[in-house]
Structures are given as C-alpha cells and as structure tokens.
C-alpha cells in the first residue's frame, strides 16, 4: 500500500484481453466509475494523437445508453475528463489513467494512478517498466486481475 505522500497505484490486468483497444474500452469503464464516485478530475494519458482520437470516439460510444463528457487536452478548459499527454492534477481527488508508453513526470500529483494491462507484448513490456518505476519511487502498486 502507498503511504500518504504517494498516490495509490493500481494495475488492472486483463488476463484474457490481447487487443490494445480492449484496454481503451476498459479505461472508459474506469472513467465512468470514477465519475459515478465523484472524482473531480480524470486525466487519460495517451501515447499519441491516434490513441487520443480513438478514446475520444470511445467515450462517446462505448455505452449505448450514455456518453461521457470529455475533451482533448487542447480544448479541455473546465472539463472533468481530459485526454492528452501532459497530465495536470486539477483537483485533490484527481485520477490519472495511464495508457501511454511511459510514466508521466507529474504522476505523483494525482491521488490515484491506474494502469491497464492487456496480454499484448508491447503493452506488457511498457507496463512492466511502469511497475518498476513506481516501485523504485517507493510505491507498492496494487494488482487486480480481471478475467
């Protein structure tokens, strides 16, 4: 468990998912859950414009009965959910969902950091490196297996 100076870091390991798009869909579910629990700011860290565009579309369409209001970082003033590559913790309860290839430098400004792992080689390599990074920073990440 993390101490009070570091965020809680959780790895959600999707044991049966191999497609990075499944990772993005799961992240959309985490966003919906965070908003339902009153999280004031959620930043989805992405690895580039293509991934940002996919998430932008997914947040509008991943549930038939609803959508999640959000914005790409360039147009994000006042939005609770932001997709981009320069995370800022804009509230005390801010959540970072890291789908990017690296751990962003500002990760410790967030109350919680979530990583989503699928069984694709590139994602596994990246998230293993992320796990080591957090551990070296003094955080013991929590692991949740999702079947």
Tab-separated table of C-alpha atoms in Angstrom:
chain	number	residue	atom	x	y	z
A	1	UNK	CA	0.000	0.000	0.000
A	2	UNK	CA	1.196	3.550	-0.680
A	3	UNK	CA	1.994	5.979	2.090
A	4	UNK	CA	0.215	9.333	2.428
A	5	UNK	CA	2.736	11.227	0.266
A	6	UNK	CA	2.355	8.988	-2.760
A	7	UNK	CA	-0.701	8.175	-4.822
A	8	UNK	CA	-2.355	4.790	-4.812
A	9	UNK	CA	-1.183	2.957	-7.941
A	10	UNK	CA	-3.324	0.134	-9.327
A	11	UNK	CA	-2.649	-2.224	-12.191
A	12	UNK	CA	-5.750	-3.762	-13.756
A	13	UNK	CA	-4.539	-6.891	-15.545
A	14	UNK	CA	-6.965	-8.042	-18.242
A	15	UNK	CA	-5.927	-11.688	-18.380
A	16	UNK	CA	-7.980	-12.617	-21.445
A	17	UNK	CA	-7.561	-9.439	-23.470
A	18	UNK	CA	-4.907	-9.195	-26.169
A	19	UNK	CA	-6.085	-6.195	-28.171
A	20	UNK	CA	-4.989	-2.702	-27.066
A	21	UNK	CA	-8.481	-1.425	-27.993
A	22	UNK	CA	-9.863	-3.663	-25.210
A	23	UNK	CA	-7.501	-1.773	-22.904
A	24	UNK	CA	-9.020	1.512	-24.021
A	25	UNK	CA	-12.580	0.206	-23.554
A	26	UNK	CA	-11.718	-0.900	-20.017
A	27	UNK	CA	-10.266	2.556	-19.342
A	28	UNK	CA	-13.593	4.085	-20.425
A	29	UNK	CA	-15.293	1.938	-17.793
A	30	UNK	CA	-12.828	3.192	-15.170
A	31	UNK	CA	-13.648	6.770	-16.177
A	32	UNK	CA	-17.396	6.116	-15.840
A	33	UNK	CA	-16.888	4.523	-12.437
A	34	UNK	CA	-14.654	7.379	-11.256
A	35	UNK	CA	-17.213	9.986	-12.262
A	36	UNK	CA	-20.001	7.990	-10.601
A	37	UNK	CA	-17.963	8.053	-7.381
A	38	UNK	CA	-17.471	11.823	-7.571
A	39	UNK	CA	-13.880	12.067	-8.795
A	40	UNK	CA	-13.417	15.721	-9.758
A	41	UNK	CA	-10.768	15.353	-12.460
A	42	UNK	CA	-9.653	12.407	-14.585
A	43	UNK	CA	-6.728	12.601	-16.983
A	44	UNK	CA	-6.299	9.825	-19.540
A	45	UNK	CA	-2.644	9.760	-20.542
A	46	UNK	CA	-2.192	8.664	-24.161
A	47	UNK	CA	0.719	7.768	-26.393
A	48	UNK	CA	-0.197	9.988	-29.327
A	49	UNK	CA	-2.864	11.641	-31.450
A	50	UNK	CA	-4.195	8.393	-32.919
A	51	UNK	CA	-4.868	6.888	-29.496
A	52	UNK	CA	-6.387	10.185	-28.313
A	53	UNK	CA	-8.807	10.146	-31.263
A	54	UNK	CA	-9.827	6.525	-30.561
A	55	UNK	CA	-10.522	7.348	-26.913
A	56	UNK	CA	-12.407	10.482	-27.912
A	57	UNK	CA	-14.724	8.318	-30.031
A	58	UNK	CA	-14.974	5.535	-27.427
A	59	UNK	CA	-16.021	7.892	-24.639
A	60	UNK	CA	-18.966	8.974	-26.800
A	61	UNK	CA	-19.948	5.483	-27.910
A	62	UNK	CA	-18.757	2.744	-25.526
A	63	UNK	CA	-22.166	2.579	-23.822
A	64	UNK	CA	-25.338	2.665	-25.869
A	65	UNK	CA	-27.362	4.420	-23.173
A	66	UNK	CA	-24.922	7.206	-22.322
A	67	UNK	CA	-21.771	9.096	-23.138
A	68	UNK	CA	-19.022	10.590	-21.017
A	69	UNK	CA	-18.440	14.332	-21.459
A	70	UNK	CA	-14.747	14.945	-22.057
A	71	UNK	CA	-12.278	16.927	-24.125
A	72	UNK	CA	-8.947	16.563	-25.807
A	73	UNK	CA	-6.302	18.416	-23.848
A	74	UNK	CA	-6.058	21.343	-26.276
A	75	UNK	CA	-9.762	22.200	-25.722
A	76	UNK	CA	-10.103	20.961	-22.142
A	77	UNK	CA	-10.726	24.089	-20.095
A	78	UNK	CA	-13.121	23.186	-17.293
A	79	UNK	CA	-13.680	19.571	-18.361
A	80	UNK	CA	-13.681	16.832	-15.718
A	81	UNK	CA	-12.286	14.252	-18.163
A	82	UNK	CA	-9.281	15.131	-20.287
A	83	UNK	CA	-7.440	13.068	-22.900
A	84	UNK	CA	-3.853	14.124	-23.536
A	85	UNK	CA	-0.153	13.724	-22.959
A	86	UNK	CA	0.570	16.454	-20.368
A	87	UNK	CA	-1.291	15.491	-17.202
A	88	UNK	CA	-2.241	18.038	-14.572
A	89	UNK	CA	-3.945	17.163	-11.300
A	90	UNK	CA	-6.690	19.782	-11.211
A	91	UNK	CA	-8.400	18.598	-8.031
A	92	UNK	CA	-7.436	16.946	-4.751
A	93	UNK	CA	-9.007	13.663	-5.816
A	94	UNK	CA	-7.537	13.639	-9.340
A	95	UNK	CA	-7.177	10.307	-11.121
A	96	UNK	CA	-4.579	9.520	-13.783
A	97	UNK	CA	-5.295	6.614	-16.131
A	98	UNK	CA	-2.005	5.934	-17.864
A	99	UNK	CA	-2.320	4.342	-21.301
A	100	UNK	CA	0.861	5.984	-22.553
A	101	UNK	CA	4.202	4.290	-23.217
A	102	UNK	CA	5.908	5.951	-20.229
A	103	UNK	CA	5.071	7.053	-16.711
A	104	UNK	CA	4.420	10.812	-16.966
A	105	UNK	CA	6.631	13.027	-14.770
A	106	UNK	CA	3.591	14.526	-12.978
A	107	UNK	CA	2.152	11.174	-11.800
A	108	UNK	CA	2.804	11.914	-8.113
A	109	UNK	CA	0.495	14.950	-8.228
A	110	UNK	CA	-2.503	12.614	-8.562
A	111	UNK	CA	-4.331	10.865	-5.723
A	112	UNK	CA	-4.670	7.673	-7.770
A	113	UNK	CA	-2.883	6.274	-10.810
A	114	UNK	CA	-4.417	3.411	-12.778
A	115	UNK	CA	-2.608	1.301	-15.353
A	116	UNK	CA	-4.486	-1.109	-17.620
A	117	UNK	CA	-2.620	-4.194	-18.833
A	118	UNK	CA	-3.565	-6.439	-21.761
A	119	UNK	CA	-1.696	-9.509	-22.940
A	120	UNK	CA	-0.029	-7.812	-25.923
A	121	UNK	CA	3.779	-7.865	-25.972
A	122	UNK	CA	4.280	-4.110	-26.352
A	123	UNK	CA	1.794	-3.283	-23.586
A	124	UNK	CA	3.264	-5.935	-21.264
A	125	UNK	CA	6.778	-4.555	-21.739
A	126	UNK	CA	5.627	-0.980	-21.109
A	127	UNK	CA	3.552	-1.759	-18.046
A	128	UNK	CA	6.280	-3.926	-16.515
A	129	UNK	CA	8.613	-0.940	-16.851
A	130	UNK	CA	5.922	1.262	-15.269
A	131	UNK	CA	5.578	-1.176	-12.358
A	132	UNK	CA	9.348	-0.995	-11.751
A	133	UNK	CA	9.250	2.805	-11.968
A	134	UNK	CA	6.567	3.110	-9.296
A	135	UNK	CA	8.279	0.567	-7.071
A	136	UNK	CA	11.598	2.426	-7.329
A	137	UNK	CA	9.736	5.603	-6.329
A	138	UNK	CA	8.659	3.919	-3.093
A	139	UNK	CA	5.144	2.867	-4.101
A	140	UNK	CA	3.937	-0.711	-3.897
A	141	UNK	CA	1.406	-0.979	-6.722
A	142	UNK	CA	-1.827	-2.903	-6.174
A	143	UNK	CA	-2.699	-5.571	-8.742
A	144	UNK	CA	-6.234	-6.512	-9.774
A	145	UNK	CA	-6.719	-9.492	-12.062
A	146	UNK	CA	-9.706	-9.109	-14.386
A	147	UNK	CA	-10.924	-12.275	-16.108
